[in-house]
Amino acid sequence: MKLLVITQSRNRAGRTVQVKKEVNADWIRVGRAASSEVLLADPRVALNQGLILDRDGPVYTEGEVGNLTSTTKRAVRSVRLKPGSAVDVGPYKITVLDTPEGYSGAITVELVRPREDVAPEFMSRANKLTLRSLHLPKRLVALALFAVVAVVFFLLPSGRVLDLPWKGEQSIAMASDRFWNPGPVMLAHQPIELKCEACHEVAFVQVRDESCLECHQKIGHHVGQDMKPAALFQGTRCAECHRDHKGVKTTHRDDDRFCVDCHKDVRGRANGAQSQNVSDFEKDHPAFRLSIPVDKGVKRVRMGSGPIEESSNLVFPHEVHLDPKGVRHPDKDKVKLDCAACHKPDASKRTFEPVTMQKHCQECHRLEFEPAVTKRQVPHGLPGDAITVVNEFYANLALNGVKDSFEKAFGVPGEGLLRRVGQPSEAQRQNALALAGKKASQVSEELFEVRVCRACHAILKEDGPDGKPVWNVAKIRANNIWMPHARFDHKSHSQSKCADCHDVAKSKRSQDVAMPKIESCRECHAGSQPSEKKITSNCLLCHGFHEQQHPWDPGFKPKGKTRVAQGASGDR
Amino acid sequence: MPLAVHKKQYAVRELPVRHQSILEYAHFRWLKGALLLSVACAAVYIWHDPPLKPYGGTWLGYTLGTIGALLILWLVWFGVRKRRYATRVGTAQGWLSAHVYLGTALLVVATLHTGFELGWNVHTLAYVLMCLVVFSGFYGVYIYATVPHLMTANRGEDTLDGMLMRVADLDKEIREKALSLPDQILKVVNSSLDGTRIGGSFLRVYSGRDPSCPTAKAVRELPEIGKRLSGDIAKLNHEVYTLLLQKNEILLRARRDIRYKARLDLWLYFHVPLSIALLASLSVHVVSVFLYW
């Protein structure tokens, strides 16, 4: 198809200018694209607006061939270009001329609505098309958010600690540093939770030990300061093990890691260490060490290397007292005793009240010295007091005794001196005194050496300065704390029988030690790793870290008024 | 020497022939980097044995916190870098790829830094803001991965300006032709000419719709009114109707186009201000933690 295309426009002077072009193609493209044979250079025209095809003469068609996005995607149109007809293509008008000789057709193309000519009304109603043109705030919101966060979460709260103009301004309700609290403090610290500076005393300085020690005044070192291992802890802060704001339950880790780090080779770490290496209760915990009182102080003896005896200077066979048939009683037939008869739990129920003569023994072991005459007993305590009571009793009997008791006591006929008729002579008095003194000495000797004291005590007889014998009761070394470095709670073991751990039923001597061996504990307690049918037990289950004897810092003196005393709502 | 510098400066970069998503930039270089960082942090976190429980104050906590804070500063710096057209430090595509992947890795680093300890405090505020920024960024990636295709398909060979101009042009043509039509029709047509608007409010821009569009109304009503016409008037009415159909169709596409553009933009109205708020809360977090050390 050969088509004559005349592009018609007007120059500045208003004259019509025509540009003629001969197009020879099967398909003649009409559109904005530079490759179009009929170029309609205007944004209002599609890139490939339409085609002129030869269908027994030229036909203008739109939206058919590969032009899916033209304006007329829906309104497909096809117009036969008969001479004299016209087609509107966007702002252009295509007029069909009479077909010249040698051509299939001829058209003029004219821009009838120039761009400048387009009505501005719609464009003025289409000027806010983007979020930016709507002036949606982005920077303003960003700055506002920045300012709010900075003021609410920093500037106001920091007035608590920094020297800012509004420091200490209580009236600013929002000025609370609780926004800075990273997590709940442990229960014991909750009274001071809102008083940050109780612990965080100096800004930008880590919590100092002094802050802790203000309340924890009696907390001890791990080992005695005089011992070299103390140097191991030189410069170690409380907070290195104790981290607060990590939940209400605890501030430290309840496992063996810290302990075992050193104690797996404790002798290598510290020359003065007396304990043995240990890494786990189940695997390699050494045998228990017992504290046994000796002449001077306390001796520490490790179990497992030969028999251990204590020297309490008491005579007490457990076997006799725990005889299943019972023991003799001065008033009743026989009495059956159990452990609890003597070992009474103390108020804490964790351990026991000390066994005393008065509470636990004297009901049977009465200190009667003249049972034929009286139920009186000598006082339990100093030997001298007992002898005095005996002396006074017989002296009184010699002076005032009625016939019956006089004769029973002294074994001779008679009665008290003052009960006789008339004034006693000097010889009579000396006689009565000698009788009483002789009897008293005899009874005392019997009391200490044969009958009463001797039953339970070791007795030492010496000659006194006046030639009379003096008896001394050996000092009692009763042991109440056998394992001072272990925490053992009898209450939490109350489901076990005493005999499970303390085998005393066959003990004939008071020297026998009935403390349980580590194997007994291991029947129920495993180490730090779970073990079948056993309780997982780490170091801290039985041991504490801080010794209680030594204040952490010997130079530390607590302030008169501690901060805790002011309470949670106290003034900051 | 100056010649060499000159050459280097203007060396032509090899650009991929095929379109390459920023996600697969340089054979997923930054995906690999981010994965490596995340896995390394997670491995150390699992191996780490803290004094009580994992949190930001252990040596690992401080390390993760430092990495996280530096990452945040670097990620925010993207806002500056993307405006520096002249810089030769990496390509904008590479920066964006790294921005996306390292921003994702930040989620891992910061979460491990918290030790999963969250509460009602400024520290968690910083964490939450960070999460919001990252997730709004994810949304942005999704938008940038889907919307441009739709936008291209919708625009076709046109531009928004071209579409608007054609509407204005159609308006002129319609105005000329409609003058000869009866009053009832002219009224409907004029309401389209005088009342049709595009954009103008957030709702209309973002929804891409105008339920009260007079052109759509005219297109609905004209056939009914036109039934009563005959002869040349009917023919003219049909021509006007065809033009109105074209106008309506262009309007639909133009509105869809501004809607797509708004979707491309809107997430940044959250992403950017939240980033700035994050910067503030991050600073407060760091300072307050050391103030009450």
Coordinates of N, CA, C and O in Angstrom, one line a residue, chain A residues 455-523:
Chain A
A455 N 27.2 -42.3 137.6 CA 26.3 -42.9 136.6 C 26.5 -42.3 135.2 O 26.4 -43.0 134.2
C456 N 26.7 -41.0 135.2 CA 26.8 -40.3 133.9 C 28.1 -39.6 133.6 O 28.5 -39.4 132.5
H457 N 28.8 -39.2 134.7 CA 30.0 -38.4 134.5 C 31.2 -39.1 134.8 O 31.3 -40.1 135.6
A458 N 32.3 -38.6 134.2 CA 33.7 -39.0 134.6 C 34.0 -38.1 135.8 O 33.9 -36.9 135.8
I459 N 34.4 -38.7 137.0 CA 34.7 -38.0 138.2 C 36.2 -38.1 138.5 O 36.8 -39.1 138.4
L460 N 36.7 -36.9 138.9 CA 38.1 -36.9 139.3 C 38.2 -36.5 140.8 O 37.6 -35.5 141.2
K461 N 38.8 -37.4 141.6 CA 38.9 -37.1 143.0 C 40.3 -36.6 143.4 O 41.3 -37.1 143.0
E462 N 40.3 -35.5 144.1 CA 41.6 -34.9 144.5 C 41.5 -34.6 146.0 O 40.4 -34.5 146.6
D463 N 42.7 -34.4 146.6 CA 42.7 -33.9 148.0 C 42.7 -32.4 148.0 O 43.4 -31.7 147.4
G464 N 41.7 -31.9 148.8 CA 41.6 -30.5 148.9 C 42.6 -29.9 149.9 O 43.4 -30.6 150.5
P465 N 42.7 -28.6 150.0 CA 43.7 -28.0 150.8 C 43.5 -28.3 152.3 O 44.5 -28.4 153.1
D466 N 42.3 -28.6 152.7 CA 42.1 -29.0 154.1 C 42.2 -30.5 154.4 O 41.8 -31.0 155.4
G467 N 42.7 -31.2 153.4 CA 42.8 -32.6 153.6 C 41.6 -33.4 153.2 O 41.7 -34.6 153.0
K468 N 40.5 -32.7 153.1 CA 39.2 -33.4 152.7 C 39.3 -33.6 151.2 O 39.8 -32.8 150.4
P469 N 38.6 -34.7 150.7 CA 38.6 -35.0 149.3 C 37.8 -34.0 148.5 O 36.7 -33.5 149.1
V470 N 38.2 -33.6 147.3 CA 37.4 -32.7 146.4 C 37.1 -33.5 145.1 O 38.0 -34.0 144.5
W471 N 35.9 -33.5 144.7 CA 35.5 -34.2 143.5 C 35.3 -33.2 142.4 O 34.6 -32.1 142.6
N472 N 35.8 -33.5 141.2 CA 35.6 -32.6 140.1 C 34.9 -33.5 139.0 O 35.3 -34.6 138.7
V473 N 33.9 -32.9 138.4 CA 33.2 -33.5 137.3 C 33.9 -33.1 136.0 O 34.1 -31.9 135.8
A474 N 34.3 -34.1 135.2 CA 35.0 -33.7 134.0 C 34.1 -32.8 133.1 O 32.9 -33.1 133.0
K475 N 34.8 -31.9 132.4 CA 34.0 -30.9 131.6 C 33.3 -31.6 130.5 O 33.8 -32.5 129.8
I476 N 32.1 -31.2 130.3 CA 31.3 -31.9 129.2 C 31.6 -31.2 127.9 O 31.6 -30.0 127.8
R477 N 31.9 -32.1 126.9 CA 32.1 -31.5 125.6 C 31.0 -32.0 124.7 O 31.3 -32.8 123.8
A478 N 29.9 -31.5 124.9 CA 28.7 -32.0 124.1 C 28.9 -31.3 122.7 O 29.2 -30.1 122.6
N479 N 28.6 -32.1 121.7 CA 28.7 -31.5 120.3 C 27.4 -31.3 119.7 O 26.6 -32.2 119.5
N480 N 27.1 -30.1 119.4 CA 25.8 -29.9 118.8 C 25.9 -29.6 117.3 O 25.0 -29.8 116.5
I481 N 27.0 -29.1 116.8 CA 27.2 -28.8 115.4 C 28.3 -29.6 114.9 O 29.5 -29.3 115.1
W482 N 28.0 -30.7 114.3 CA 29.0 -31.6 113.8 C 29.6 -31.2 112.5 O 30.7 -31.4 112.2
M483 N 28.7 -30.6 111.6 CA 29.2 -30.2 110.3 C 28.9 -28.7 110.1 O 27.9 -28.4 109.4
P484 N 29.7 -27.9 110.6 CA 29.3 -26.5 110.6 C 29.3 -25.8 109.2 O 28.6 -24.8 109.0
H485 N 29.9 -26.4 108.2 CA 29.9 -25.8 106.9 C 28.8 -26.4 106.0 O 28.8 -26.1 104.8
A486 N 28.0 -27.2 106.6 CA 26.9 -27.7 105.8 C 25.6 -27.3 106.4 O 25.5 -27.1 107.6
R487 N 24.6 -27.0 105.5 CA 23.3 -26.7 106.0 C 22.5 -27.9 105.9 O 22.3 -28.5 104.9
F488 N 22.0 -28.3 107.1 CA 21.1 -29.5 107.1 C 19.8 -29.2 107.8 O 19.9 -28.7 109.0
D489 N 18.8 -29.4 107.2 CA 17.5 -29.1 107.8 C 16.7 -30.4 108.1 O 16.3 -31.1 107.3
H490 N 16.7 -30.7 109.5 CA 16.0 -31.9 109.9 C 14.5 -31.9 109.5 O 13.9 -32.9 109.2
K491 N 13.9 -30.7 109.5 CA 12.5 -30.6 109.1 C 12.2 -31.1 107.7 O 11.3 -31.9 107.5
S492 N 13.1 -30.8 106.8 CA 12.8 -31.2 105.5 C 13.2 -32.7 105.2 O 13.0 -33.2 104.2
H493 N 13.8 -33.3 106.3 CA 14.0 -34.7 106.2 C 13.2 -35.5 107.1 O 13.4 -36.7 107.4
S494 N 12.1 -34.9 107.6 CA 11.3 -35.5 108.7 C 10.6 -36.8 108.2 O 10.1 -37.5 109.1
Q495 N 10.5 -37.0 106.9 CA 9.8 -38.2 106.5 C 10.7 -39.5 106.7 O 10.2 -40.6 106.7
S496 N 12.0 -39.3 107.0 CA 12.9 -40.4 107.2 C 12.9 -40.7 108.7 O 12.6 -39.8 109.6
K497 N 13.2 -41.9 109.1 CA 13.4 -42.3 110.5 C 14.8 -41.8 110.9 O 15.7 -41.8 110.1
C498 N 14.9 -41.5 112.2 CA 16.2 -41.1 112.7 C 17.2 -42.1 112.4 O 18.4 -41.8 112.0
A499 N 16.8 -43.4 112.6 CA 17.8 -44.5 112.5 C 18.3 -44.6 111.1 O 19.3 -45.3 110.8
D500 N 17.6 -44.0 110.1 CA 18.1 -44.1 108.7 C 19.5 -43.5 108.6 O 20.3 -43.9 107.7
C501 N 19.7 -42.5 109.3 CA 21.0 -41.8 109.2 C 21.8 -42.0 110.5 O 23.1 -42.0 110.4
H502 N 21.2 -42.1 111.7 CA 21.9 -42.1 112.9 C 21.7 -43.5 113.5 O 20.7 -43.8 114.1
D503 N 22.7 -44.4 113.3 CA 22.6 -45.8 113.8 C 23.1 -45.9 115.2 O 24.3 -46.1 115.4
V504 N 22.2 -45.8 116.2 CA 22.7 -45.8 117.6 C 22.1 -46.9 118.4 O 22.4 -47.1 119.6
A505 N 21.2 -47.7 117.8 CA 20.5 -48.7 118.6 C 21.5 -49.7 119.2 O 21.2 -50.3 120.3
K506 N 22.7 -49.9 118.6 CA 23.6 -50.9 119.2 C 24.8 -50.2 119.9 O 25.8 -50.9 120.2
S507 N 24.7 -48.9 120.0 CA 25.8 -48.2 120.5 C 25.9 -48.3 122.1 O 25.0 -48.0 122.8
K508 N 27.0 -48.9 122.5 CA 27.1 -49.2 124.0 C 27.9 -48.1 124.7 O 27.9 -47.9 125.9
R509 N 28.7 -47.3 123.9 CA 29.6 -46.3 124.5 C 29.2 -44.9 124.0 O 28.8 -44.7 122.9
S510 N 29.5 -44.0 124.9 CA 29.2 -42.6 124.5 C 30.2 -42.1 123.5 O 30.1 -41.0 122.9
Q511 N 31.3 -42.8 123.3 CA 32.4 -42.3 122.4 C 31.9 -42.6 120.9 O 32.5 -42.0 120.0
D512 N 31.0 -43.5 120.8 CA 30.5 -43.8 119.4 C 30.0 -42.5 118.7 O 29.2 -41.8 119.3
V513 N 30.4 -42.4 117.4 CA 29.9 -41.2 116.7 C 28.9 -41.8 115.7 O 29.1 -42.7 115.0
A514 N 27.7 -41.2 115.7 CA 26.6 -41.7 114.8 C 26.2 -40.7 113.7 O 25.1 -40.6 113.4
M515 N 27.2 -40.0 113.2 CA 26.9 -39.1 112.1 C 26.9 -39.9 110.8 O 27.7 -40.8 110.6
P516 N 25.9 -39.5 109.9 CA 25.8 -40.3 108.7 C 27.0 -40.1 107.8 O 27.6 -39.0 107.8
K517 N 27.3 -41.1 107.0 CA 28.4 -41.0 106.0 C 27.8 -40.4 104.8 O 26.6 -40.4 104.6
I518 N 28.7 -40.0 103.9 CA 28.2 -39.4 102.6 C 27.4 -40.3 101.8 O 26.4 -39.9 101.1
E519 N 27.6 -41.6 102.0 CA 26.9 -42.6 101.2 C 25.4 -42.6 101.6 O 24.5 -42.8 100.7
S520 N 25.1 -42.3 102.9 CA 23.7 -42.2 103.3 C 23.0 -41.1 102.5 O 21.9 -41.3 102.0
C521 N 23.7 -40.0 102.4 CA 23.1 -38.9 101.7 C 22.9 -39.2 100.2 O 21.9 -38.9 99.6
R522 N 23.9 -39.9 99.7 CA 23.8 -40.2 98.3 C 22.7 -41.2 97.9 O 22.4 -41.4 96.7
E523 N 22.2 -41.9 98.9 CA 21.0 -42.8 98.6 C 19.9 -42.0 98.0 O 19.1 -42.5 97.2

